[in-house]
Each structure stands twice: as C-alpha cells, then as structure tokens.
Amino acid sequence: MIHIGIIALLLVAASQDRPPAQAPAAEAPPQQPDETLKQRRAELNLLGATDASAGESKRNENIQFNLIDNNAQKDLNRRLGTTATVSPVFEAQNGYYGSEFGASVAKFSSASGQNTRDAWHGTLFETYSDSALSARSFFQVGGVQPAHENRYGVSLGGGLGRFGYLSIEGTQQKLRASVNGDILIPTPPERTVLTSNPATAAIVSKWLAAYPGVLPNRTDVDPHVLNTNAPQDIDSNAAGATWQLQPGPRDRLVAHYLWTTQNVDAFELLPGQNPDTSTRSHSSRLTWDHEIDSNDALVLSAGFDRLHSLLTPEPNSVGPHVVVGTVFNELGPGAEIPLDRVQNRFRTSALYRRRQGKFEWTAGWDVARLQYNGREVNSNRTNWYFRDDFGRTAAMNFALGIPSRFSTGIGELDRGFRFWDQGYFAGVRWQPYSSLTLFFNLRYEPVLAPSEVNGVTPVHIGCDCNNLAPRFGFAQRLPGSWGVVRGAYGWFYAPLPASTLAQLRWDPPAFHKIEVQAPDLLNPLAGLTIGPDTRVIFLDVPQDLKTPYSQQYNLAWEPQLPSNWKLSLGYVGSRTAKLYYQWYANRAVPVAGIPLTTDTVTQRRPDPRYYDDRKVRNMGRAYFDAARVNLTSPSWHGATFDLAYWFSKAIDTGANYTTLAAGEDPRNEVSQSEFGVQQDLRGPSVFDQRHALSLRWNYDLPKLRHSALAAEHWLGGWSASAVFLAKTGMPFTVFTGSDSPGHGNVDGDGGDRPDVVDPSVLGRTIANPDTARRLLPLSAFRFLTPGEQRGNLGWDTFRRGGIRNLNAALSRTWVLHREQSMTFRAESINLTNTPQFAEPISDMTSPAFGLITNTLNDGRSFQFTMQLRF
C-alpha cells in the first residue's frame, strides 16, 4: 500500500548513522498541502477535515447536509458555535462581514509569496488513522466497524534562475468511513398494508420495502429505532502552483493556481437516503506588485474562480421524497435533489498606497462578475407528506395510503443568472503622534440588478446603490506599562446573495410549484391544468430588496506585563439589519362556515392565486455582544500556554449572518403564524453560547543529558501539546410536530409550537441522556386547541449539552542533515472520548420525545503523521 511504502521510505532515510547536525536556517515553512482542505471546507462545502488545533473533535457524519451554498459554515456554527473575535483594525480593502463570529475575513488579493531562495526544498508527508484504534460513538450498538483514512502529499519549491521561483504542492485524502446512526423503521405490525385498493397498495408496498427488513434493536429508546452502519467514501484532491518573477527591482509578478476536488459516495442507512456529491473547484490569480517610488506602490490583480457542484440521488432511491411524520425516517433525498450548479467568478482588483509624512493613503477597487448557471429542481421528484391527521397516526395513514399533503414542481429548470459584485474604497492611516495612530476608511459597494441570460426568468430588482460603508479606528500607546488601547468601528455589507435571487427560477410562467392538501395518492393532480391561471407556490422578491449590513465595533486593551506575559482584554459587538427572511404568507385562516381541517387549507387561503406566497424580505435583525480575555505565557522550562475565555450573547429575529432565505433556511426558521413574525422568532441565535474556554498548552521535553550521543539523538527533544475546548450548550425549540387539527393551527405550514403548562421547565439545559426525559417531560406541554393560532412557548427556550473536548499530540523532529529533517507526530482527537450530545427529540408527536439519541461528535481516534523535509 502507498502509505506503508512512504513510511518505510522515511524510516530508512532516518535510520542512516549520522551525527546530529545543526538545524536548517529558520524560514517560513511552506503551508502543508493537506491544510488546503481544512481551510477551504466552509468556502467549498468539503467533508472529512477537522481543525484539531482549535479543539474541534471529528463530526458525527450521520448528521447529513447538502454540500452547497454556505451549509458547511452553518454546520460548523450549529455544532461548534462561533468564536468571538476582536479585529484590531478594519482595513479599507478587506471585507469583515461576520468576522466578529470568527468567520474568515475577505482579504484583498496581494502578491505575497514564499521565500524565493534558489535552492530547491520540499516536504513529503503522510497521515494515517485506522478504526482499530478508535472508540465507538456513545450510542453505537456493537463494535467499531472497519474504517481508515489516508492522507499524503508533497510540496516543492525552488529557483528557476532568471525565470523566477516556482512552488508546487499536492495532496490526496482517501477516507473509507463507516457511519453509525439510528434510523426509524416500521415495526412488524406496521409493515402490513391496510388499503384495499390494489394500485395504492402497490405504491405503499414499494415504499415499505425500502426500509431494512430487520427488527429494531433500540426499543429502549423508541419501538422503531434501528442502530445500524453504512459505508461512506470520500476522495479529496488538492493541487496548486505558485510562480513568482521579479522582472525589475521595483516589480514583482505572482501567478497562483489551485485545483480542489472532492467526491462523496454518501452513507445510506436507508437506500437512497442521501445524495452523492461531486465538487470541482479551480482558482487562479495573476498579481502585479509595482513600487512606483519609495513612497508609492500599486498592486493590480486579476483572477478567475470556478466551482461546480453536482448532487445526484443514489441509484437505489425510491424516487419521490416521502415523509411519514417523525415516526419513520424520510425516504429519498430532499426536494432540491438533483442539483447541477456551476459558478464562474471573474475578478479584477487594484490597490494604490502612498506614504506622505504622517499619512498613508489607500485607494482601490475589487470588482467581480459572477455567472451562476445550472439545472436545479424544486420538488420535481414529488413530495408526499403523511402525518398525524384525520384522527389517525402518521404510521396508520401511511399504511392506508392517505397522505396529508402533496407537492411537486413542473417546468423548465435550466437558468443562467448574472451578477455584479463591486467594492470601491479609499482610506488613510494617520499618525499625528508617535503614540497615536488613527484610521479612516470608506467603501462603496453598489449592488446592480441581476439578469437571467436565457430570458426565461424576469428579475425585477432595482439597484441598491447607496451602500456606503464608513470605518474608523485608533491605537493609543499609554504611558508606562499601561500598554496599548485599540478601538474600531465599521459598517459592513453582506456578500452577494446569488442563491437567494436564483430561486426566482421557480416562479411562473416557466415553472409551477404546486401543492395539494389531502390528495389522492394515485392521482394527486386530478382536475388541475397547467396554464397562466394555475395556482402556485410563489416566491416574491420585491424590487426594493436591500443588502443586509452590519455595524461592528470593538475595544481592546493590551497592558504591558512583566516577564513577557501577554494579556488582552477586549469587547466586540455588532448590530445587523435587513437580514433576508423568507416569510410564509397567504396561510390558511379560520373562516366561518368552513371546517378547520387539512383538506380545507387551500380553500381558506385569502389569495386564490397562490398556495404559499413566500416573500423574501429584509425582515431580520441580529444583535451580538461579547467580552474576551486572552492570556499567553512566556516559555518556562519548555512549557507555554495560551488561554482564551469569552462571554457572549447572540440574539436575532429568525435570521443571522449566514441566512440566505434559501435552501433549508425557510423550513428551519418558519414562524408559527403569518403575523407577528419578528416577535414570534425573537430569541437566542442558533449558535448562541454564553461561555467558552480554549486552552492550548505545549511542552518541549528536555534533551537527555550525560547520555550517549545516539540515544540523545533519538530519545530527546520530544514535544507534547494539547488543546482543550469547553463551551456551554446551544439553544433548541420544542414543536408540536404536526399542523393538523388537535396538534397545530391548520394553516398549511409547520413551525407550530405548543402551549407550556409547566413553566418550571423553561430555560433548562438537557445534557444527559439519563435525565433528559425527566427534565423535558411531554406533560409540560399541550397541543394547540382548535382555532388557536400560536402556542405560548418562546423560540429557543431550552439548551442542549455543551462541549468538553481534549486533543493531544506528541511529536519529535530529527535533523538528518543540514537541509533534511524528519518529523513524527502522534495525535489523538477527543482523547477522553467525551460525547457531545445533540439536542433531545423535540417533536411532540414522536414516541421518543425528550430523549437524547445522538451525538454531534465521533469517538476517540488516533492518527499518525510522518513528514520528511529536504
């Protein structure tokens, strides 16, 4: 096998009988190739990467999400929370929207590169882990299944004489995982088809046959729970090259290219449960850095980025998307599968700097043209919903073939949208005194009206042309040992919302989204004709839709401590307005003389042109405040530590900085009623965590003394490191689980919350599977009574358990020659095998309501890395 061969090669190289040599001269080592997947996982929606250095444990892969939009970032926020971040200065050329939560800063493309020494240097590495050394996850039945991960790569860099400097890197990841999880399957009595209609019985029988023909094995949790395993294969590749050339003493050219791919053969605990995903990314930049004179410099850059995302159903999928309340697992992937999306971004940017006495002036632009092409469905495979309704359970309605709701999409799918993404900026850095520095910057970010190149989808959105974003800050050095005080304020606009506006493809006249309440399973569209007057689910995007913006402000004090101790005390806050929210309007209302039942929902909608009228509006607001303390120790007998603690509070009205009002957002943030949406959804943000602690520790073991030279060469100089992350739990909400009479408000949409009859449960943290149901009893709530429009339970009024994770590593570097060294690293992720429990089942119609049945992280694992530098 490849990994055995590489490790053997490194060991042979290391075994040469050489005396210890002096370490190579210090230089900034090239980024390890495997860092690409970790750093770009949120940008490209990649799986299989874990930031162990930040205290992260491996995610439990049985929590699936579609690898598009910003879903990976949302998954990180829901699983790990955010990191309160104080930016020391808001530079004019960079984008800081969401940076207070730890999101990456959108940095201006510059000509920075690696050391341009003539000699060639490189790195060869391999990392391997195997399930033989892993612990099983908390709820897993049976032993750990065979699995392994193999990552290997190479990086090279050196001079090309008068042709400059070239560096190349590449890495591959082969992840062969076994995903464990619970699925809900029918019990033997529930596998009996109850309908007498042969055609209906054939459909129900086909769907029942999709569930594994075995008995549930976790009946202590729920009579329907089967804990099982399924393979998941992830193949990732990353390769890049950087060429640097100095054609003159004042000029520097840098050309950079990065290619990233990932294929995910998704786990299928049920046949066809999850889509397979192919991700292809190309990124290229050409930058010219020109020093005009000793005071003036110019940077010009052009780039092209391409991202192709392809999500396809697994071949064994039953076809449609079938939902049986929460009593059985859904069949088939979601309504948005399949998806074929290509995004091309052409970018130009410029940055001019001028130093003039105590001033440094900055001006420039960053302009991009986005092509957003593809074929994307919306319920074209059809959706069937069975729930507690008509006086029967969801399981019984399923066996009878009597659904509560049907929806489908009919029409042309291919579209090509075009967007402009622009930013123009100017700023000044002024140092009136040696102890005081002031910053003043201004950006202008107009959002022009997008277009659809095929002329199929009209886009009636005007220019949002008043987007001025001022920024200013200061740094004051205080007398004596009082240190430095910094403060900054900035106004930041959200990135271009391509996915939000591209939903217009599903509006008439080229596309019709249709729903039927209480449909006939055999002929759900009986009596319906497709035409200009066909009733549809309509997406309404107003002409005056604006870009969300955030005002961020911070203050930090860094006193000067003795003995090289470092302390930073900081505050960061933000207020975000005009966040996108998809408002479900035209819901069914009580009408005198019409029964309040599921089959009258369409009849009771006020506007007969639509089912749901889904209005994308700037309705959301968000608030964030955090205090942060950082303490870094000096080296003491080889030991150092870095401690960070932050106390934060995040509140919103149903939308946050990651909300697109597209994909899963509308279903995850739906209000109980069409009216009073902001009041109904006001509460802690989904990623709100009040307390967080991060502790990094490193200890360099002393070298052996008074020992043989060879023994000291091999046994001395080890380094031990660890990172501990602790966070309080994030909030969750209890739902009635059904919109039908006797459960919800029968308005045609979900999101109904119950009435609280025992207020003592409010605010509880449900963190232990042994006590979860006692702390969150079903008896504390009641379903809505007929005619009641909303329950009195607030939004996100409970919290799940927090995070307690320890990662540790042991490493040693041997110098083989003046320019050669070998490093061995053994690392454990989740060393203490501590589970991070998910929230309990919060659907009141589920037999498992109040029980914790899953974890967000995986069990303890070990990985081993060998690296050769030459």
Coordinates of C-alpha atoms in Angstrom, one line a residue, residues 246-253 289-293:
Q246 CA 10.9 39.9 -10.4
P247 CA 11.3 41.4 -13.9
G248 CA 12.8 44.5 -12.3
P249 CA 13.9 45.9 -9.0
R250 CA 10.6 47.5 -8.5
D251 CA 8.3 44.9 -9.9
R252 CA 7.0 41.5 -8.8
L253 CA 4.7 39.1 -10.6
D289 CA 3.1 44.5 -7.4
H290 CA 4.8 47.6 -8.6
E291 CA 6.8 50.0 -6.5
I292 CA 6.4 53.4 -8.2
D293 CA 8.9 55.1 -5.9

